[in-house]
CSV table of C-alpha atoms in Angstrom, one decimal:
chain,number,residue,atom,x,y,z
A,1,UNK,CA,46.5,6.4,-45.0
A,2,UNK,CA,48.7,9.5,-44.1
A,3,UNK,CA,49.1,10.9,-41.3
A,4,UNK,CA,47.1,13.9,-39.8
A,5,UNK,CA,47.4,16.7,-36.9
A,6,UNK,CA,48.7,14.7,-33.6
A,7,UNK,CA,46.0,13.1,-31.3
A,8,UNK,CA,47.7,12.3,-27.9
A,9,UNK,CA,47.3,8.6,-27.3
A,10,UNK,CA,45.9,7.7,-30.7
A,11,UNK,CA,47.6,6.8,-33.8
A,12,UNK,CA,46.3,7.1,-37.3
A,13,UNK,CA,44.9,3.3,-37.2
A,14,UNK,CA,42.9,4.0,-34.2
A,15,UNK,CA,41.3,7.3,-35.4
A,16,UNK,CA,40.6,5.3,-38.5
A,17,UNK,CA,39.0,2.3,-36.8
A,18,UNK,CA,37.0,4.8,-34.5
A,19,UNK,CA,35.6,6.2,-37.6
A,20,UNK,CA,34.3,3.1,-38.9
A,21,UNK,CA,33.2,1.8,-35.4
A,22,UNK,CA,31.1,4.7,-35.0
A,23,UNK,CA,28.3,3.0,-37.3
A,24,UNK,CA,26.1,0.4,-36.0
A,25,UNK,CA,22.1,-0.9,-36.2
A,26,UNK,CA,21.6,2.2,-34.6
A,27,UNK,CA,22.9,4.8,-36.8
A,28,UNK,CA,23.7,2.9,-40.4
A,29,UNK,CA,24.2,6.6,-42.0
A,30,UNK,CA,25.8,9.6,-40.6
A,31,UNK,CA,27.0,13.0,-41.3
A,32,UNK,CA,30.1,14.5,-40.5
A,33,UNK,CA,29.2,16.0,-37.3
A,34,UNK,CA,27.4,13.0,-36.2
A,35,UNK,CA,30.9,10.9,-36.4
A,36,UNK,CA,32.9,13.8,-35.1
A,37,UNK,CA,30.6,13.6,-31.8
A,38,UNK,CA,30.4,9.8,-31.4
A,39,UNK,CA,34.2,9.3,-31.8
A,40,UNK,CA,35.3,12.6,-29.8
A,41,UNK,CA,37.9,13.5,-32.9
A,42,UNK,CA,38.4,17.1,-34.1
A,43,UNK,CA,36.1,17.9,-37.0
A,44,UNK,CA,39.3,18.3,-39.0
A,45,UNK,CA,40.5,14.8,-38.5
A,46,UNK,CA,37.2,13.2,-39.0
A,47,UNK,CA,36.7,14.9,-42.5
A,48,UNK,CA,40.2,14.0,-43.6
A,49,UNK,CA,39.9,10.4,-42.5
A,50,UNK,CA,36.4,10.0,-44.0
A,51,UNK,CA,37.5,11.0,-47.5
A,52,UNK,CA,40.8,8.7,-47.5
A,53,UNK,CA,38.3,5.8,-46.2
A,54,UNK,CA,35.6,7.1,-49.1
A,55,UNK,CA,38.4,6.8,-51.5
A,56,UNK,CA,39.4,3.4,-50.5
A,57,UNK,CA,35.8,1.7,-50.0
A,58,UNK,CA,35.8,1.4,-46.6
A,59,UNK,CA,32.5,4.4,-46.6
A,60,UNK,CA,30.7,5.9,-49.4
A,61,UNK,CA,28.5,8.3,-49.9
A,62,UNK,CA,24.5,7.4,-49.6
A,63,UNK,CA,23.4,11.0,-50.1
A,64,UNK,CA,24.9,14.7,-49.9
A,65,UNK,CA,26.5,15.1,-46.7
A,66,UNK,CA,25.9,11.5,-45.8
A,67,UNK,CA,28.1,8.4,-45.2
A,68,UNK,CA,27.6,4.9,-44.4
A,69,UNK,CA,30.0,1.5,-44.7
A,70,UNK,CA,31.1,0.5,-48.0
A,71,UNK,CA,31.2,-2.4,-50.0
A,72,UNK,CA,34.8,-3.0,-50.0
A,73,UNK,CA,34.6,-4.0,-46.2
A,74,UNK,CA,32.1,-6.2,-46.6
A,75,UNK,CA,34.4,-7.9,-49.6
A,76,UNK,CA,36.8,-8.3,-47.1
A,77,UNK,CA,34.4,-9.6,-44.2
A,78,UNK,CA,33.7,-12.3,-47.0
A,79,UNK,CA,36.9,-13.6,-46.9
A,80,UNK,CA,37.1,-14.2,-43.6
A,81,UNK,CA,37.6,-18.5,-43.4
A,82,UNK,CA,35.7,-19.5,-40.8
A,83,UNK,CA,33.0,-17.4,-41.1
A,84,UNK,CA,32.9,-18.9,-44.8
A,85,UNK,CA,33.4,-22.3,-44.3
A,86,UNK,CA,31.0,-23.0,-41.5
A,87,UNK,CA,27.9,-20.9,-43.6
A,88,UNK,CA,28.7,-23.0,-46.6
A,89,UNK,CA,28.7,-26.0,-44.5
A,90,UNK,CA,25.7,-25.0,-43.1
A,91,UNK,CA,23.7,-23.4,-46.2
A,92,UNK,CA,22.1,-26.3,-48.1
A,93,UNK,CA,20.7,-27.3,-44.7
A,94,UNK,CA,19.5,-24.4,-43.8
A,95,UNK,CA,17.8,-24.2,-47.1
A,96,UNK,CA,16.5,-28.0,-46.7
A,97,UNK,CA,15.1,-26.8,-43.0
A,98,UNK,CA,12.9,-23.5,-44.6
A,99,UNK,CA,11.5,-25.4,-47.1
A,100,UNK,CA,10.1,-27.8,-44.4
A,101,UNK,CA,8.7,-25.1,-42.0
A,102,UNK,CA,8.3,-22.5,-44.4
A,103,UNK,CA,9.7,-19.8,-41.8
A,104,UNK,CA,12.7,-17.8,-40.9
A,105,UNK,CA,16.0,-19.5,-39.9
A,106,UNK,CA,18.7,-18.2,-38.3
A,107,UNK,CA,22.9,-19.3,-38.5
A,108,UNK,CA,23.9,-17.6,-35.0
A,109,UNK,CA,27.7,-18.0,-33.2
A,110,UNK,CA,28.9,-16.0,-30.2
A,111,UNK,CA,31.4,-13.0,-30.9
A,112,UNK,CA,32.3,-10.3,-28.5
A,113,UNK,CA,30.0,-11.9,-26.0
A,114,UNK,CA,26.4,-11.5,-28.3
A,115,UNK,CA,25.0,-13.2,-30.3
A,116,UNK,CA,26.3,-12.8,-34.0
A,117,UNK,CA,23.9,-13.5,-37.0
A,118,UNK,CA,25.7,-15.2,-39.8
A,119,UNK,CA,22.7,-16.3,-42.2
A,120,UNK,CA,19.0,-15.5,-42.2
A,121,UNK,CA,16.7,-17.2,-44.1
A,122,UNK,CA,13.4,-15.6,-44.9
A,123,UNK,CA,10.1,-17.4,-44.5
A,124,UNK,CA,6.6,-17.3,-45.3
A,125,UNK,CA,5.0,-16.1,-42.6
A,126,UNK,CA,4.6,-12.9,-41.2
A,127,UNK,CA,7.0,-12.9,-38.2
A,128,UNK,CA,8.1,-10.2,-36.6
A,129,UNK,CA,12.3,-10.8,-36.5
A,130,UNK,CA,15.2,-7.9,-35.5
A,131,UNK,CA,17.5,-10.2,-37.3
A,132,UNK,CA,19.9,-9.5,-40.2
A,133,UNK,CA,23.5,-10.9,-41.4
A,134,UNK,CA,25.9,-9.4,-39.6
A,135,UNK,CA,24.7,-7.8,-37.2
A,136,UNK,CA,25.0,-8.8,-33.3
A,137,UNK,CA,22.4,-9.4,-30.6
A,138,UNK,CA,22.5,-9.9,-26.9
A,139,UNK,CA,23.1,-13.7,-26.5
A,140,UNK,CA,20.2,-14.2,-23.3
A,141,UNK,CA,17.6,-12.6,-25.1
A,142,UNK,CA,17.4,-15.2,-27.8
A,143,UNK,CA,17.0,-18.9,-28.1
A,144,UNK,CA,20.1,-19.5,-30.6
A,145,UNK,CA,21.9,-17.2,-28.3
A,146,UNK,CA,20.8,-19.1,-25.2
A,147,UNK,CA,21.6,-22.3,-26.5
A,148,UNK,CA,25.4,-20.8,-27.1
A,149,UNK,CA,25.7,-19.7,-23.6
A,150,UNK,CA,24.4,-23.0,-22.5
A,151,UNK,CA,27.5,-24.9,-23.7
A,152,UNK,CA,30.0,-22.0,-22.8
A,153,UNK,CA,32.5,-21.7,-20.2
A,154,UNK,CA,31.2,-20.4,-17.1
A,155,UNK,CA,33.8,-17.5,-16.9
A,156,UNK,CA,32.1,-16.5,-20.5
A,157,UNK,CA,28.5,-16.8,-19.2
A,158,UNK,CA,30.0,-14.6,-15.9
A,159,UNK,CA,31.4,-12.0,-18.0
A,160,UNK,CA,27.8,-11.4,-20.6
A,161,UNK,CA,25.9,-11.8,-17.1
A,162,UNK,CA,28.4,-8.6,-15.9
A,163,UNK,CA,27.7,-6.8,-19.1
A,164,UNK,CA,24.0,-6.4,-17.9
A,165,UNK,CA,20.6,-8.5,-19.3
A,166,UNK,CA,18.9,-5.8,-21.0
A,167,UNK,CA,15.0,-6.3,-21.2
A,168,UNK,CA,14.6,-6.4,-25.2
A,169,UNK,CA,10.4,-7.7,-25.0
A,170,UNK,CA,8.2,-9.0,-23.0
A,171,UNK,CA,9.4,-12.5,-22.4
A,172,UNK,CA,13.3,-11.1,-22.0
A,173,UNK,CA,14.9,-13.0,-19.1
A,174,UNK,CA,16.7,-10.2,-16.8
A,175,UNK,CA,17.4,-12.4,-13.5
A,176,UNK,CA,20.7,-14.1,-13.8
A,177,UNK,CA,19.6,-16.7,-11.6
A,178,UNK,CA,16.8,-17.7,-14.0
A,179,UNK,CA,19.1,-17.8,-16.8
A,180,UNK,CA,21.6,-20.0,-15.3
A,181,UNK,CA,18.2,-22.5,-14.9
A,182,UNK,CA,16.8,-21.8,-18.4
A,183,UNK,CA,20.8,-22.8,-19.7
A,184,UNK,CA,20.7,-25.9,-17.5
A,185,UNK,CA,17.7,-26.7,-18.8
A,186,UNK,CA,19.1,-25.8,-22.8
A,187,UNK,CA,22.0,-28.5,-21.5
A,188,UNK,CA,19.4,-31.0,-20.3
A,189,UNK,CA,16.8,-31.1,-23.4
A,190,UNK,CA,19.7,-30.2,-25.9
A,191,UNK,CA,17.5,-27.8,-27.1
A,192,UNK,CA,15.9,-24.2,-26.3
A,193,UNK,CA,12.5,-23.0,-26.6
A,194,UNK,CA,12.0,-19.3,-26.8
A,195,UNK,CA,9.1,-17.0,-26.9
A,196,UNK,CA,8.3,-13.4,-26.8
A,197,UNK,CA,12.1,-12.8,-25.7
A,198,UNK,CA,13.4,-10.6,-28.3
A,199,UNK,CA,10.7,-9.8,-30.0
A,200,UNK,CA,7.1,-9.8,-28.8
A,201,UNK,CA,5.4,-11.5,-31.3
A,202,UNK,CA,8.0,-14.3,-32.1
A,203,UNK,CA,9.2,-17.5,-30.8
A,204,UNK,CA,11.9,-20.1,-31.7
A,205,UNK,CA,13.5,-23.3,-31.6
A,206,UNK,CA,16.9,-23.6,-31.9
A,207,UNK,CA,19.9,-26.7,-31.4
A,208,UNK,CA,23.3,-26.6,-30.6
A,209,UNK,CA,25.4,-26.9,-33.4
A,210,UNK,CA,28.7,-29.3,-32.4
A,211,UNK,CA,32.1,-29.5,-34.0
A,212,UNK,CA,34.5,-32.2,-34.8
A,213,UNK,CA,36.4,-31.7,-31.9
A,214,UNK,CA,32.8,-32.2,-30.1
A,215,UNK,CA,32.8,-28.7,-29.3
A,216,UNK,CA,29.9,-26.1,-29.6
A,217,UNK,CA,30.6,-24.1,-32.5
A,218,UNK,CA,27.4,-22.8,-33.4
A,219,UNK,CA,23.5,-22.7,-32.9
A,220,UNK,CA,20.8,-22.8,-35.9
A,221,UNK,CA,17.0,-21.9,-34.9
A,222,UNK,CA,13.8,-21.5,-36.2
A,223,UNK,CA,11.4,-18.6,-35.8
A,224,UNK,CA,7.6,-18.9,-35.8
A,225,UNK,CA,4.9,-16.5,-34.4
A,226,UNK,CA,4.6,-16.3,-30.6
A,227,UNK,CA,0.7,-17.5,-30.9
A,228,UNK,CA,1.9,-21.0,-32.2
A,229,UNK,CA,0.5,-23.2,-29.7
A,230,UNK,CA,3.0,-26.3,-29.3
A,231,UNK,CA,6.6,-25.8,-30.8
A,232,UNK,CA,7.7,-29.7,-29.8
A,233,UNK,CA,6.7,-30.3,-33.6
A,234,UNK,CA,10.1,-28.5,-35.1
A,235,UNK,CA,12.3,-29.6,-32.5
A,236,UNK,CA,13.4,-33.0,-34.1
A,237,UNK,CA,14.1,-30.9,-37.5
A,238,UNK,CA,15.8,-28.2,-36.0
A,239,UNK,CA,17.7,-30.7,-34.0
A,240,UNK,CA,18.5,-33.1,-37.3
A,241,UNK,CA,19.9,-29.8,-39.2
A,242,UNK,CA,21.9,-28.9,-36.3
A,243,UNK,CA,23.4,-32.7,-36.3
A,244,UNK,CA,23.4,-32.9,-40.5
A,245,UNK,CA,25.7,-28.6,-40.2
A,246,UNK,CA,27.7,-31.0,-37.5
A,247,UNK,CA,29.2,-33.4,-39.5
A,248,UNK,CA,29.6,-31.2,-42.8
A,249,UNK,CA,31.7,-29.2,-41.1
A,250,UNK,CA,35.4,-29.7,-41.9
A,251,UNK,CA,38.1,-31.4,-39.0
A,252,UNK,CA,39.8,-27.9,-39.3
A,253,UNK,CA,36.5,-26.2,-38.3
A,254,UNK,CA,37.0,-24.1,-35.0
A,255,UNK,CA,34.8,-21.1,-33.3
A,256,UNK,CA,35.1,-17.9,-34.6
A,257,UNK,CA,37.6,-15.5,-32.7
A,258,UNK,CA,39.0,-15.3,-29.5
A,259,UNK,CA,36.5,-12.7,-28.4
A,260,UNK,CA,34.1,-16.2,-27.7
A,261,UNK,CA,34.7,-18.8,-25.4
């Protein structure tokens, strides 16, 4: 990209990488102004970097005035090897494991200290789910999440404890003391059993997913809604397809970025 009026502090990179940062869940589209005040550029820079990052894919234009990601990073996001290899490793059993339950399973790892949704497989019933690939979660409020923390280092658990335990619904453990039991617990059972925790209406079972190197890698889940009674019946399929995603995955296979433990 060229270069633009001087920034102190910032080179063109980082202005660019502000820009595109600037989206999330929460605001998927914006306008101009609406980037200019969530990255604290001058209007000037924002408009020129938007229309160089327009003209390479990065953003496009939804509507008049409007911008939102573009395609092109998501081609690049696709090529990204581990994050490939372990979903086509773990694809035909997640597949196998909606067919039995007939409900929504999840491919979660850890990045950046949440919880990062890699697949999501629709199901039959009417669940309610925040969930969606890509996008990233806070690791206590969910059983995948939980049973990630479980098997990470302490320092890890430390620093997402520091971070804060935001209360996402109802069932949303806050207390870091409880969470340190409800993870000794995950490490006990080798399994986690959520409900109501973030989302009210839904509950899950998920299993750690384990690596060559006998290393946590990964956590697959099922949801189901929160009124289901007894949730010991999907535990031994959740926990086969987390063993079956275990040994498909290649001796190269390692966890996703040095932003996890």
């Amino acid at each position: 990209m060229a270069g633009g009026a001087s920034e102190p502090g910032r080179s063109v990179l980082d202005r660019a990488f502000a820009v595109l940062g600037s989206f999330s869940d929460e605001r998927p589209e914006q306008a101009l102004g609406e980037i200019v005040a969530a990255t604290g550029l001058a209007a000037a820079t924002v408009h020129r970097l938007v229309a160089e990052l327009v003209a390479w894919g990065a953003l496009e234009r939804p509507g008049r005035g409007r911008y939102r990601i573009g395609i092109r990073l998501w081609q690049i996001g696709a090529l990204a090897p581990l994050a490939r290899d372990l979903r086509d490793a773990a694809l035909p059993f997640l597949q196998d494991l909606g067919a039995v339950t007939g409900q929504v399973v999840h491919l979660v790892v850890l990045d950046d200290h949440q919880a990062l949704f890699l697949e999501r497989l629709p199901g039959h019933a009417d669940v309610p789910v925040r969930s969606r690939v890509g996008r990233r979660m806070p690791a206590h409020a969910s059983g995948p999440g939980k049973v990630l923390l479980a098997y990470a280092p302490p320092a890890f658990v430390a620093g997402v404890v520091e971070r804060g335990l935001p209360r996402m619904a109802s069932g949303t453990i806050t207390d870091p003391h409880e969470l340190a039991i409800a993870l000794a617990e995950v490490r006990r059972a080798g399994y986690c059993l959520s409900r109501d925790e973030m989302t009210d209406g839904a509950a899950s079972v998920a299993a750690p997913i384990t690596g060559p190197a006998g290393k946590v890698v990964a956590s697959v889940s099922v949801v189901v809604p929160s009124g289901t009674g007894n949730l010991q019946p999907l535990v031994p399929a959740v926990r086969l397809t987390a063993a079956a995603i275990g040994r498909a995955l290649g001796p190269r296979h390692l966890p996703l970025s040095g932003r996890r433990p």
